[in-house]
Amino acid sequence: MTDSAASEQKRGHTAPAVLRVPFSVWMWVVAILVLGSIVTLAMSNIMRERTAQLAMQEFNRQVDVATSQLESAIEKDKTLTVAVQGMFHSFGTVSREQFSRFVAAVDIETLFPDTQALSWNSVVPLEETAAFERGVRLDDSLQAGGYPDFAIRPAGAVEQQYVVTYIEPMVGNEGAFGLDIGSNPARRRTVEMARDRAEPMATAPITLAQETGTQKGFLFMMPVYQTASPQDLDARRAQFRGVVVAVFRIGDLINGSGDLDFSAVRVRDVTDADESADVDIEVIYEQGMQNLSEDHQSLVRRIDVAGRRWEVVFSQSAEVLSSDGRLSRWAVPALGALSTALAALLVGYLATSRQRTLVRAEMLTIDLQRANDELSRSNTDLSQFAHVASHDLQTPVRNIMGSVSMLEDAIGENPDDEIVRYLQFLKDSALRMKSLISDLLSYAESGQELDLQKVDLNDTLALVAATTQDICESAGANLQIGDMPQVLGDDQQLERVFTNLITNALKYSRAGVPSQVEVTACEAGDYHEIRIRDNGLGIDPEHQTTIFEPFKRLHRQSEIAGTGLGLAICRQIIDRHKGRIGVEQSSETGSTILLQLPKMS
């Protein structure tokens, strides 16, 4: 013992022991810190990847919504040319004043704000140019003194001219008045394609005659004939009178179709490039592309525009997609503090993990129940809205029909022919609106919650046969129904499907040929297959999938009445039954519609 230690001991003090941490404890501490760092880094990467996946899913959803809005805007604008075509086919000769009144009544500035102008382009043979120009110059129905300076431009370009004769609004579109759109080869091809196909066609992107800025435009062309529905190509060319043209600026159409909340959007017309690899693809609209960073994400969608194909590129910057970018920069510096508490927290976490899991499961169960309750309320509200909207929309239709009847009584026995045509046009339109409202209500109801139960399709088809008996007897039709299976489904909804399909088969019969409709069933794997065969008009292969889309019709209203919603209702009901519907085969001597419904487990 040293002298100092001895003196301490003599005074009654003991020297403190030196605290020594075993090496094994340090090993555990280091192991826990390393493990915590690895786990934290791994979780950070997983969270970053998951966040990126969710961001891309949301980006996809936004792109799908924007594409649907653009397609809906194009389809809506197309209906405007269909309406004007119907006026020409109904009235025969339409004057400049009638055309102007019709456009004013439609109120395109409010209902069709994307439309730059609406015009009627007459077919004018070159040898009739002088007489045609003289007639337009003397037409003072809208403007006192007529149009003394009117002339077809360019003069004498082609043998068959397609001249802008009426255009509304005139103000701002004076540059297009008198223009022969057939003088441009590309536009001439579009006119002739519309004429030969008897359907609306869109031009390639063009610079409009009335354009004062830099936007590209395009035209919708709807053919008009001497009769409403010439049956073959020769008849269409012989009876061709001209085209109704709707004029659009592409930028206005895209910006007006919805809220395009993207960093950049680019639209290209790829129609000609799809047909030939040597054709340069033209950019027809672009916004924000110059500001994109290199790590942006892009999604591409293609849409059909009346015979043209547009490629739309939606781009989103990395800053918008990466919502956790700022957090990830702070993750590594925070690892040290997190690791020091990992040992204590780990014990508490393991002790309470099962309890937290149970609480979380209970919370998720409550959230799921709340979501189901909200969905049920939403479906009820939608059904109530559909019924109320149907009633409120039918009231003005009934008023119109009542007013027409009162006008017919007031006119007396010797009415003016033009007034009779106007009244008949109003009556036909009101009846079609009434039918459309009814089918829209059916379409809304077909998307509601199903009342699933065991359904014997023999009973369902027997009820459908009784419902359609009068139609069959009046048409001399023969309806044969084979043995049907039992399925799990909504009896009323399935009855609506078979009623629509059998009524369609009877409606689209061939002239002079008694209708034969046969309904048979068989088993195929996990499904019951039900076929509805007829000997009617048949369905062209190019339309065998599109006929199940809402408002898709293959015949004019004057030929076969309908709203274009019957098959769309059928598809929605069958889809909700987890089944499938389609055209199995078709020819000029009939068609077969195939239904597949799941077997009961």
JSON list of N, CA and C in Angstrom, two decimals, residues 285-317:
[
{"chain": "A", "resi": 285, "resn": "TYR", "atom": "N", "xyz": [-50.35, 21.31, -80.39]},
{"chain": "A", "resi": 285, "resn": "TYR", "atom": "CA", "xyz": [-50.59, 22.10, -79.18]},
{"chain": "A", "resi": 285, "resn": "TYR", "atom": "C", "xyz": [-49.48, 21.76, -78.19]},
{"chain": "A", "resi": 286, "resn": "GLU", "atom": "N", "xyz": [-48.99, 22.76, -77.49]},
{"chain": "A", "resi": 286, "resn": "GLU", "atom": "CA", "xyz": [-47.92, 22.53, -76.53]},
{"chain": "A", "resi": 286, "resn": "GLU", "atom": "C", "xyz": [-47.98, 23.59, -75.44]},
{"chain": "A", "resi": 287, "resn": "GLN", "atom": "N", "xyz": [-47.82, 23.15, -74.20]},
{"chain": "A", "resi": 287, "resn": "GLN", "atom": "CA", "xyz": [-47.83, 24.08, -73.08]},
{"chain": "A", "resi": 287, "resn": "GLN", "atom": "C", "xyz": [-46.89, 23.58, -72.00]},
{"chain": "A", "resi": 288, "resn": "GLY", "atom": "N", "xyz": [-45.93, 24.38, -71.62]},
{"chain": "A", "resi": 288, "resn": "GLY", "atom": "CA", "xyz": [-45.07, 24.09, -70.49]},
{"chain": "A", "resi": 288, "resn": "GLY", "atom": "C", "xyz": [-43.91, 23.14, -70.76]},
{"chain": "A", "resi": 289, "resn": "MET", "atom": "N", "xyz": [-43.76, 22.62, -71.99]},
{"chain": "A", "resi": 289, "resn": "MET", "atom": "CA", "xyz": [-42.72, 21.62, -72.25]},
{"chain": "A", "resi": 289, "resn": "MET", "atom": "C", "xyz": [-41.32, 22.19, -72.06]},
{"chain": "A", "resi": 290, "resn": "GLN", "atom": "N", "xyz": [-41.13, 23.47, -72.34]},
{"chain": "A", "resi": 290, "resn": "GLN", "atom": "CA", "xyz": [-39.80, 24.06, -72.26]},
{"chain": "A", "resi": 290, "resn": "GLN", "atom": "C", "xyz": [-39.31, 24.20, -70.81]},
{"chain": "A", "resi": 291, "resn": "ASN", "atom": "N", "xyz": [-40.22, 24.09, -69.84]},
{"chain": "A", "resi": 291, "resn": "ASN", "atom": "CA", "xyz": [-39.83, 24.27, -68.44]},
{"chain": "A", "resi": 291, "resn": "ASN", "atom": "C", "xyz": [-39.61, 22.96, -67.71]},
{"chain": "A", "resi": 292, "resn": "LEU", "atom": "N", "xyz": [-39.73, 21.83, -68.40]},
{"chain": "A", "resi": 292, "resn": "LEU", "atom": "CA", "xyz": [-39.60, 20.53, -67.75]},
{"chain": "A", "resi": 292, "resn": "LEU", "atom": "C", "xyz": [-38.15, 20.21, -67.40]},
{"chain": "A", "resi": 293, "resn": "SER", "atom": "N", "xyz": [-37.96, 19.58, -66.24]},
{"chain": "A", "resi": 293, "resn": "SER", "atom": "CA", "xyz": [-36.63, 19.11, -65.88]},
{"chain": "A", "resi": 293, "resn": "SER", "atom": "C", "xyz": [-36.40, 17.74, -66.51]},
{"chain": "A", "resi": 294, "resn": "GLU", "atom": "N", "xyz": [-35.15, 17.28, -66.46]},
{"chain": "A", "resi": 294, "resn": "GLU", "atom": "CA", "xyz": [-34.82, 16.01, -67.12]},
{"chain": "A", "resi": 294, "resn": "GLU", "atom": "C", "xyz": [-35.44, 14.81, -66.42]},
{"chain": "A", "resi": 295, "resn": "ASP", "atom": "N", "xyz": [-35.72, 14.90, -65.12]},
{"chain": "A", "resi": 295, "resn": "ASP", "atom": "CA", "xyz": [-36.25, 13.75, -64.40]},
{"chain": "A", "resi": 295, "resn": "ASP", "atom": "C", "xyz": [-37.77, 13.78, -64.28]},
{"chain": "A", "resi": 296, "resn": "HIS", "atom": "N", "xyz": [-38.45, 14.39, -65.24]},
{"chain": "A", "resi": 296, "resn": "HIS", "atom": "CA", "xyz": [-39.92, 14.42, -65.21]},
{"chain": "A", "resi": 296, "resn": "HIS", "atom": "C", "xyz": [-40.48, 13.06, -65.66]},
{"chain": "A", "resi": 297, "resn": "GLN", "atom": "N", "xyz": [-41.76, 12.85, -65.39]},
{"chain": "A", "resi": 297, "resn": "GLN", "atom": "CA", "xyz": [-42.47, 11.65, -65.82]},
{"chain": "A", "resi": 297, "resn": "GLN", "atom": "C", "xyz": [-43.54, 12.04, -66.85]},
{"chain": "A", "resi": 298, "resn": "SER", "atom": "N", "xyz": [-43.73, 11.17, -67.86]},
{"chain": "A", "resi": 298, "resn": "SER", "atom": "CA", "xyz": [-44.71, 11.45, -68.90]},
{"chain": "A", "resi": 298, "resn": "SER", "atom": "C", "xyz": [-45.58, 10.22, -69.14]},
{"chain": "A", "resi": 299, "resn": "LEU", "atom": "N", "xyz": [-46.85, 10.47, -69.45]},
{"chain": "A", "resi": 299, "resn": "LEU", "atom": "CA", "xyz": [-47.79, 9.42, -69.85]},
{"chain": "A", "resi": 299, "resn": "LEU", "atom": "C", "xyz": [-48.43, 9.81, -71.17]},
{"chain": "A", "resi": 300, "resn": "VAL", "atom": "N", "xyz": [-48.65, 8.83, -72.02]},
{"chain": "A", "resi": 300, "resn": "VAL", "atom": "CA", "xyz": [-49.16, 9.08, -73.37]},
{"chain": "A", "resi": 300, "resn": "VAL", "atom": "C", "xyz": [-50.54, 8.43, -73.51]},
{"chain": "A", "resi": 301, "resn": "ARG", "atom": "N", "xyz": [-51.47, 9.18, -74.07]},
{"chain": "A", "resi": 301, "resn": "ARG", "atom": "CA", "xyz": [-52.80, 8.65, -74.39]},
{"chain": "A", "resi": 301, "resn": "ARG", "atom": "C", "xyz": [-53.12, 9.00, -75.85]},
{"chain": "A", "resi": 302, "resn": "ARG", "atom": "N", "xyz": [-53.87, 8.13, -76.50]},
{"chain": "A", "resi": 302, "resn": "ARG", "atom": "CA", "xyz": [-54.33, 8.39, -77.87]},
{"chain": "A", "resi": 302, "resn": "ARG", "atom": "C", "xyz": [-55.85, 8.49, -77.88]},
{"chain": "A", "resi": 303, "resn": "ILE", "atom": "N", "xyz": [-56.36, 9.44, -78.63]},
{"chain": "A", "resi": 303, "resn": "ILE", "atom": "CA", "xyz": [-57.80, 9.61, -78.74]},
{"chain": "A", "resi": 303, "resn": "ILE", "atom": "C", "xyz": [-58.16, 9.72, -80.22]},
{"chain": "A", "resi": 304, "resn": "ASP", "atom": "N", "xyz": [-59.39, 9.25, -80.54]},
{"chain": "A", "resi": 304, "resn": "ASP", "atom": "CA", "xyz": [-59.91, 9.35, -81.90]},
{"chain": "A", "resi": 304, "resn": "ASP", "atom": "C", "xyz": [-60.70, 10.63, -82.04]},
{"chain": "A", "resi": 305, "resn": "VAL", "atom": "N", "xyz": [-60.43, 11.36, -83.11]},
{"chain": "A", "resi": 305, "resn": "VAL", "atom": "CA", "xyz": [-61.12, 12.63, -83.38]},
{"chain": "A", "resi": 305, "resn": "VAL", "atom": "C", "xyz": [-61.72, 12.54, -84.77]},
{"chain": "A", "resi": 306, "resn": "ALA", "atom": "N", "xyz": [-62.86, 11.83, -84.87]},
{"chain": "A", "resi": 306, "resn": "ALA", "atom": "CA", "xyz": [-63.61, 11.73, -86.13]},
{"chain": "A", "resi": 306, "resn": "ALA", "atom": "C", "xyz": [-62.70, 11.36, -87.30]},
{"chain": "A", "resi": 307, "resn": "GLY", "atom": "N", "xyz": [-62.04, 10.23, -87.19]},
{"chain": "A", "resi": 307, "resn": "GLY", "atom": "CA", "xyz": [-61.20, 9.75, -88.28]},
{"chain": "A", "resi": 307, "resn": "GLY", "atom": "C", "xyz": [-59.74, 10.14, -88.15]},
{"chain": "A", "resi": 308, "resn": "ARG", "atom": "N", "xyz": [-59.39, 11.03, -87.24]},
{"chain": "A", "resi": 308, "resn": "ARG", "atom": "CA", "xyz": [-58.00, 11.40, -86.98]},
{"chain": "A", "resi": 308, "resn": "ARG", "atom": "C", "xyz": [-57.58, 10.79, -85.64]},
{"chain": "A", "resi": 309, "resn": "ARG", "atom": "N", "xyz": [-56.30, 10.64, -85.43]},
{"chain": "A", "resi": 309, "resn": "ARG", "atom": "CA", "xyz": [-55.77, 10.14, -84.17]},
{"chain": "A", "resi": 309, "resn": "ARG", "atom": "C", "xyz": [-54.80, 11.17, -83.58]},
{"chain": "A", "resi": 310, "resn": "TRP", "atom": "N", "xyz": [-55.11, 11.56, -82.36]},
{"chain": "A", "resi": 310, "resn": "TRP", "atom": "CA", "xyz": [-54.25, 12.50, -81.64]},
{"chain": "A", "resi": 310, "resn": "TRP", "atom": "C", "xyz": [-53.50, 11.75, -80.54]},
{"chain": "A", "resi": 311, "resn": "GLU", "atom": "N", "xyz": [-52.24, 12.10, -80.38]},
{"chain": "A", "resi": 311, "resn": "GLU", "atom": "CA", "xyz": [-51.42, 11.59, -79.29]},
{"chain": "A", "resi": 311, "resn": "GLU", "atom": "C", "xyz": [-51.22, 12.72, -78.29]},
{"chain": "A", "resi": 312, "resn": "VAL", "atom": "N", "xyz": [-51.69, 12.50, -77.06]},
{"chain": "A", "resi": 312, "resn": "VAL", "atom": "CA", "xyz": [-51.58, 13.52, -76.01]},
{"chain": "A", "resi": 312, "resn": "VAL", "atom": "C", "xyz": [-50.54, 13.05, -74.99]},
{"chain": "A", "resi": 313, "resn": "VAL", "atom": "N", "xyz": [-49.51, 13.87, -74.77]},
{"chain": "A", "resi": 313, "resn": "VAL", "atom": "CA", "xyz": [-48.45, 13.56, -73.80]},
{"chain": "A", "resi": 313, "resn": "VAL", "atom": "C", "xyz": [-48.66, 14.46, -72.59]},
{"chain": "A", "resi": 314, "resn": "PHE", "atom": "N", "xyz": [-48.93, 13.84, -71.43]},
{"chain": "A", "resi": 314, "resn": "PHE", "atom": "CA", "xyz": [-49.07, 14.56, -70.17]},
{"chain": "A", "resi": 314, "resn": "PHE", "atom": "C", "xyz": [-47.77, 14.38, -69.38]},
{"chain": "A", "resi": 315, "resn": "SER", "atom": "N", "xyz": [-47.18, 15.47, -68.92]},
{"chain": "A", "resi": 315, "resn": "SER", "atom": "CA", "xyz": [-45.91, 15.41, -68.19]},
{"chain": "A", "resi": 315, "resn": "SER", "atom": "C", "xyz": [-46.06, 16.08, -66.84]},
{"chain": "A", "resi": 316, "resn": "GLN", "atom": "N", "xyz": [-45.38, 15.48, -65.85]},
{"chain": "A", "resi": 316, "resn": "GLN", "atom": "CA", "xyz": [-45.40, 16.03, -64.50]},
{"chain": "A", "resi": 316, "resn": "GLN", "atom": "C", "xyz": [-43.96, 16.10, -64.00]},
{"chain": "A", "resi": 317, "resn": "SER", "atom": "N", "xyz": [-43.59, 17.22, -63.39]},
{"chain": "A", "resi": 317, "resn": "SER", "atom": "CA", "xyz": [-42.22, 17.40, -62.93]},
{"chain": "A", "resi": 317, "resn": "SER", "atom": "C", "xyz": [-41.94, 16.52, -61.72]}
]
